[in-house]
Each structure stands twice: as structure tokens, then as C-alpha cells.
Coordinates of C-alpha atoms in Angstrom, one line a residue:
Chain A
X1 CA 11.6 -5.7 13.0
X2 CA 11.2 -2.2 11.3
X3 CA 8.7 0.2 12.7
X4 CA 7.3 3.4 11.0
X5 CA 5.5 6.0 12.6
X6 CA 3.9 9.1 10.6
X7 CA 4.1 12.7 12.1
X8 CA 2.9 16.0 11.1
X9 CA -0.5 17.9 11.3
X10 CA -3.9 16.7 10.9
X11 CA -5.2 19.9 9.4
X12 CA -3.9 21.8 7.2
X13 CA -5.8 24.7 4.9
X14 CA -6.8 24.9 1.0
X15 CA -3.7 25.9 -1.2
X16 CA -1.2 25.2 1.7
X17 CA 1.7 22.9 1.8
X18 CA 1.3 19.5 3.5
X19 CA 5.2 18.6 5.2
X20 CA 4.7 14.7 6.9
X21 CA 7.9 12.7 8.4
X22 CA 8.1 9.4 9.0
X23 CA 10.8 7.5 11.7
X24 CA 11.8 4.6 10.9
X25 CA 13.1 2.5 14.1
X26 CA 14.1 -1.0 14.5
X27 CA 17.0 -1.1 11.7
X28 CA 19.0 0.6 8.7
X29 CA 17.4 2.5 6.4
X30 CA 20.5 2.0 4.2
X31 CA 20.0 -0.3 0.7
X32 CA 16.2 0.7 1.4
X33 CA 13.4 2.4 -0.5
X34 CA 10.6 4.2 1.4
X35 CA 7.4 5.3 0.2
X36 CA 4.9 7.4 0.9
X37 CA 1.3 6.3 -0.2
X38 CA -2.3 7.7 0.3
X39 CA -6.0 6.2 1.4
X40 CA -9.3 8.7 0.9
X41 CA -11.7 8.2 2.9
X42 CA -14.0 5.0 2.1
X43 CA -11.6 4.7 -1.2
X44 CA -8.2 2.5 -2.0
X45 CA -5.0 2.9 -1.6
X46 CA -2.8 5.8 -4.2
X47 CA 0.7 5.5 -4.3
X48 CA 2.8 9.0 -4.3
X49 CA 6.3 8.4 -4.6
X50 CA 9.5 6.4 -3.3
X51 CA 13.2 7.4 -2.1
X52 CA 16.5 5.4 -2.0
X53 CA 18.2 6.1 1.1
X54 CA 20.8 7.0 -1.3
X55 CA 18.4 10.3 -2.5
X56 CA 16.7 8.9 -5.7
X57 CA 12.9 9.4 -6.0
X58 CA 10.2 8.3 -8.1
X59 CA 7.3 9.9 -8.3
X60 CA 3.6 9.4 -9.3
X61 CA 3.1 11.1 -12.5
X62 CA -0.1 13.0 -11.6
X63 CA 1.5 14.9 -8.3
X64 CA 5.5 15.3 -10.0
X65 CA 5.0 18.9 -10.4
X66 CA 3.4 19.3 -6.2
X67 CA 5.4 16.7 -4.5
X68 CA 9.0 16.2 -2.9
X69 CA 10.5 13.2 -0.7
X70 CA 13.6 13.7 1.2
X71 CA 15.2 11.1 3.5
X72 CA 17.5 12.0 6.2
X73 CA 19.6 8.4 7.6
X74 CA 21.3 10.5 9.9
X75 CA 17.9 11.2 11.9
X76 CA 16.2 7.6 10.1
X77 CA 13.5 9.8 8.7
X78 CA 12.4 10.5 5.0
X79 CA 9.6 13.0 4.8
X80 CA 6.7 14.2 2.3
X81 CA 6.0 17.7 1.1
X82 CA 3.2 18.4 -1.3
X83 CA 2.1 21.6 -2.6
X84 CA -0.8 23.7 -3.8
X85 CA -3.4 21.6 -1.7
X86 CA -6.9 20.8 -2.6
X87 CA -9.6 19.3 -0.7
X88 CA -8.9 15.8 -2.7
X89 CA -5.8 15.5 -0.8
X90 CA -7.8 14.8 2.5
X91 CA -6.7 11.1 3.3
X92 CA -4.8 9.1 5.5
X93 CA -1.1 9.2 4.8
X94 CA 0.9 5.9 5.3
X95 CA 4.8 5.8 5.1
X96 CA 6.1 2.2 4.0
X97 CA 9.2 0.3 3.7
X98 CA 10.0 -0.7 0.3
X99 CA 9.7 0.3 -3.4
X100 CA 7.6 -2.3 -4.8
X101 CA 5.9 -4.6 -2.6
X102 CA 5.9 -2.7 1.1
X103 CA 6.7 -5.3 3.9
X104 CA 6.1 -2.5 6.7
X105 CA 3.8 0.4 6.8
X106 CA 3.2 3.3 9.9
X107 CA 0.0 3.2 11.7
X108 CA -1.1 6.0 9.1
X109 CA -1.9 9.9 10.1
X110 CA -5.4 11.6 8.9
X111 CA -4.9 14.7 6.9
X112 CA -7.6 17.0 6.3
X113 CA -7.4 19.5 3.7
X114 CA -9.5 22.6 4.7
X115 CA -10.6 26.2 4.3
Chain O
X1 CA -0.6 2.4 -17.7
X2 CA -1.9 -0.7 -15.9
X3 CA -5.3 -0.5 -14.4
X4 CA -6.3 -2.8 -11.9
X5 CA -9.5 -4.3 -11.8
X6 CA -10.7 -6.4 -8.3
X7 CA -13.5 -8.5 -8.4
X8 CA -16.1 -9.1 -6.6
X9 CA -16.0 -5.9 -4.9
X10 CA -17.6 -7.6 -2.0
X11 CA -17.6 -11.4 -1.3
X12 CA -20.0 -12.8 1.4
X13 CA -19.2 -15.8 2.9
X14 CA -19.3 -17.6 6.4
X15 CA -16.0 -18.9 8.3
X16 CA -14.5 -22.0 7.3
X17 CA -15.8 -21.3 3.5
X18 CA -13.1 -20.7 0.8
X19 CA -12.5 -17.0 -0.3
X20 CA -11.4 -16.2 -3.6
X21 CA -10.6 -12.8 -4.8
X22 CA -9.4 -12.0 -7.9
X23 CA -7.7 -9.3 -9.8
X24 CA -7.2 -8.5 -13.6
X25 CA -4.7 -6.0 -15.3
X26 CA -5.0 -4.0 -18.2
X27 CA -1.8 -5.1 -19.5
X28 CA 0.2 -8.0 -19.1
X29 CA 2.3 -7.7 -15.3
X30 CA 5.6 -8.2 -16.3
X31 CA 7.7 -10.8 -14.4
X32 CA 4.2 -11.9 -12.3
X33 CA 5.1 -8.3 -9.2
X34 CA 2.3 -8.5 -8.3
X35 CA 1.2 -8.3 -4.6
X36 CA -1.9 -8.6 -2.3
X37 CA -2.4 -6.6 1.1
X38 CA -4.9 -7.2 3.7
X39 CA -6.1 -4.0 5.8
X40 CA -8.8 -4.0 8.5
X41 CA -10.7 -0.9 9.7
X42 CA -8.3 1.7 11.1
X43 CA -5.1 -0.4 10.4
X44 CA -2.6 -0.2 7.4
X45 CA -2.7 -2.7 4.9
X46 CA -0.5 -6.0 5.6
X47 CA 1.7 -7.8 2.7
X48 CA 0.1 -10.7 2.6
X49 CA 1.5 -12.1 -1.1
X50 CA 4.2 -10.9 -3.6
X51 CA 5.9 -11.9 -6.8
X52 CA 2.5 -13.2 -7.5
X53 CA 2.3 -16.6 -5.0
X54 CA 5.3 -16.0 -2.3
X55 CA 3.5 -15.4 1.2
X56 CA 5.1 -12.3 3.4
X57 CA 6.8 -13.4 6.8
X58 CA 4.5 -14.9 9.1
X59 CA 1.6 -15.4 7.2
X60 CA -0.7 -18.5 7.3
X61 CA -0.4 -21.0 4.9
X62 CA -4.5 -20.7 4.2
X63 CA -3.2 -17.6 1.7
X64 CA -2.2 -18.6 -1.2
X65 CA -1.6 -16.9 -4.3
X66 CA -1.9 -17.7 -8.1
X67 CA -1.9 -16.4 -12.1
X68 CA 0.0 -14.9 -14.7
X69 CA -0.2 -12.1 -17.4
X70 CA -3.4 -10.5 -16.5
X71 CA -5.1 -12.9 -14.4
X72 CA -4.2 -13.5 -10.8
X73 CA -5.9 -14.8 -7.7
X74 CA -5.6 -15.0 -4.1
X75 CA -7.4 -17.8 -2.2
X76 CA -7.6 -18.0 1.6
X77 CA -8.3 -22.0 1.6
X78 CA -10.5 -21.6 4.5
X79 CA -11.6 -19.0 6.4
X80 CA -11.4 -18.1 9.9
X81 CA -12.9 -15.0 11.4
X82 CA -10.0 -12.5 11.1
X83 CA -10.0 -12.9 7.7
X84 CA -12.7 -10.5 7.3
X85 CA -11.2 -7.4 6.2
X86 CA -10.6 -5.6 2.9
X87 CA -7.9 -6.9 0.1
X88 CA -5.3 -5.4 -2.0
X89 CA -4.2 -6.4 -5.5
X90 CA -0.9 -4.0 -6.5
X91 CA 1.0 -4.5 -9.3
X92 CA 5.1 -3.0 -9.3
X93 CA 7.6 -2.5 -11.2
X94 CA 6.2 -1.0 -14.3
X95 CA 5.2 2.1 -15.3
X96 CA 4.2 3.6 -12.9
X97 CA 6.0 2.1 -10.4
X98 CA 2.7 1.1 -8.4
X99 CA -0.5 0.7 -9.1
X100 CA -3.2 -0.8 -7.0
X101 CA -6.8 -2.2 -7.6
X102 CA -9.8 -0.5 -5.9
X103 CA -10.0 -3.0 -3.2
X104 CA -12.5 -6.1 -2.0
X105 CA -14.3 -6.6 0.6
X106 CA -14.8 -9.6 2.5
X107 CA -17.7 -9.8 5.0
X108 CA -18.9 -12.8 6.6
X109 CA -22.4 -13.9 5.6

């Protein structure tokens, strides 16, 4: 059974860049997408992007110009790097297995976007 | 762009009761991708349903799921007390990729 387990800080300041990495334990990430995907406070859930294990991404429209996904198999990690951040950015960050419908998801890690 | 609409956005009712929560797209869902998560307070969400009425690994046979086009449904047949939480409609496999509804609540009565 897959496990996911976010990492990374839990503040980060106004116009920074926000770097998150999720392990993936419990099996191959190989023939796999992984996502990343958002919660603000008291709000649902926005999608940000996915990654093949083989490198492809797709991304959500309104962040493609301030987000990247990378995925390393080697170390079963992928990881999240968005830009230029604003205070709607605070939220908790979930990394998920799957492209489409997620079958696993990390515990999620807070992220608060402050001066 | 597919929006997702859930409705109610809360639904009172008392164990043992039937839930049903629905969710309506903008557009047509092509090929009926569309799932349903369940995520209680601090937890990530749990698949619950995909492809419209397939249930995920391990979960009861009180969630069912139902529809087509822009119309689905997800009914918990009867309700036991850790069913209280919030629900999920997402649609994938479009453009964008993923979309999901603004959530539903479900709080007992």
C-alpha cells in the first residue's frame, strides 16, 4: 500500500518561492502520475498540476506561468515549486497518487504565506 | 471549462437515515470520470467512488454512486456515524485535467 508524506516549510514570506517534496514509500512510482493539489482554509479542494514518473506535467492553467513539478524515482520523490507568492497561496498542500481520480494522498502540510 | 456545482451544501440528517448528495457539471463529463472523496477534519480526502459508480478499495457497499452527462449522485444507503464528514465531487479527464465541486457537508441532525 502506497504512502505519501509532504515535506517542506510551514511559512514562507510574500513574493517568495514555495519548494514542497513528497516521498512516496510502499511501491514504484514507475507507470504512475503524481499530483500535487491545494485546500484554503475553510474552502475546497484546487488541483495544481500532475507528473509522469516519466517527466511529463500538466499543469492548472491559472498557476502555468508560477509553478514547476519535478519527480525524482531514484529518491521516490516528486516535488512542487511555485513562484511569486501571494497571501492566496496560504493552504494545506496535499501530494496524491494518480492523475485523475487520486487513490492515495499525504497527510497534507499547512503553508502560510506571509510578510 | 467544467464547473462543478454540489448541492446541498449542507445536508442534516441522523444515523441510519439515507444521504444523498449530488453534483452537477457545466458541461457534459465525458466518458462518466467522475469521482467522489470523503475528507474529515484534519485528514485528506479519501476516494470513495470513480468512473462515476465504481467504489475505491475497501470501501462499504452503503456508497454507491450514480448519473451521467451532467447529473451524478452519491448515496450512502444508510448512515452510520463516521459518515459525517465533508464530500467531494471531481470530474477528470477534460480540460482541465481536474476540477472539483466546492464541497458538502454532512452533519448529523
Amino acid at each position: 500500500q502506497f504512502r505519501l508524506q509532504e515535506s517542506g516549510p510551514g511559512l514562507v514570506k510574500l513574493s517568495e518561492t514555495l519548494s514542497l517534496t513528497c516521498t512516496v514509500s510502499g511501491g514504484s512510482m514507475n507507470d504512475m502520475y503524481w499530483s500535487w493539489l491545494r485546500q484554503p482554509p475553510g474552502k475546497g479542494l484546487e488541483w495544481l498540476g500532475y507528473i509522469h514518473y516519466s517527466g511529463a506535467t500538466n499543469y492548472n492553467s491559472s498557476l502555468k506561468s508560477r509553478i514547476t513539478i519535478s519527480v525524482d524515482t531514484s529518491k521516490s520523490q516528486f516535488s512542487l515549486h511555485l513562484t511569486s507568492l501571494t497571501a492566496a497561496d496560504t493552504a494545506v498542500y496535499f501530494c496524491a497518487r494518480g492523475g485523475w481520480s487520486l487513490a492515495s494522498w499525504g497527510q497534507g502540510i499547512l503553508v502560510t504565506v506571509s510578510s | 471549462e467544467i464547473v462543478l456545482t454540489q448541492s446541498p451544501d449542507t445536508l442534516s440528517l441522523s444515523p441510519g437515515e439515507r444521504a444523498t448528495l449530488s453534483c452537477r457539471a457545466s458541461q457534459p463529463i465525458a466518458s462518466n470520470y467522475l469521482a467522489w472523496y470523503q475528507q474529515k477534519p484534519g485528514q485528506a480526502p479519501r476516494l470513495l467512488i470513480y468512473d462515476t459508480s465504481k467504489r475505491a478499495t475497501d470501501i462499504p457497499d452503503r456508497f454507491s454512486g450514480s448519473g451521467s452527462g451532467t447529473d451524478f449522485t452519491l448515496t450512502i444507503s444508510r448512515l452510520e456515524p463516521e459518515d459525517f464528514a465533508l464530500y467531494h465531487c471531481q470530474s477528470y479527464g477534460g480540460s482541465p485535467p481536474n476540477t472539483f465541486g466546492q464541497g458538502a457537508k454532512l452533519e448529523i441532525k
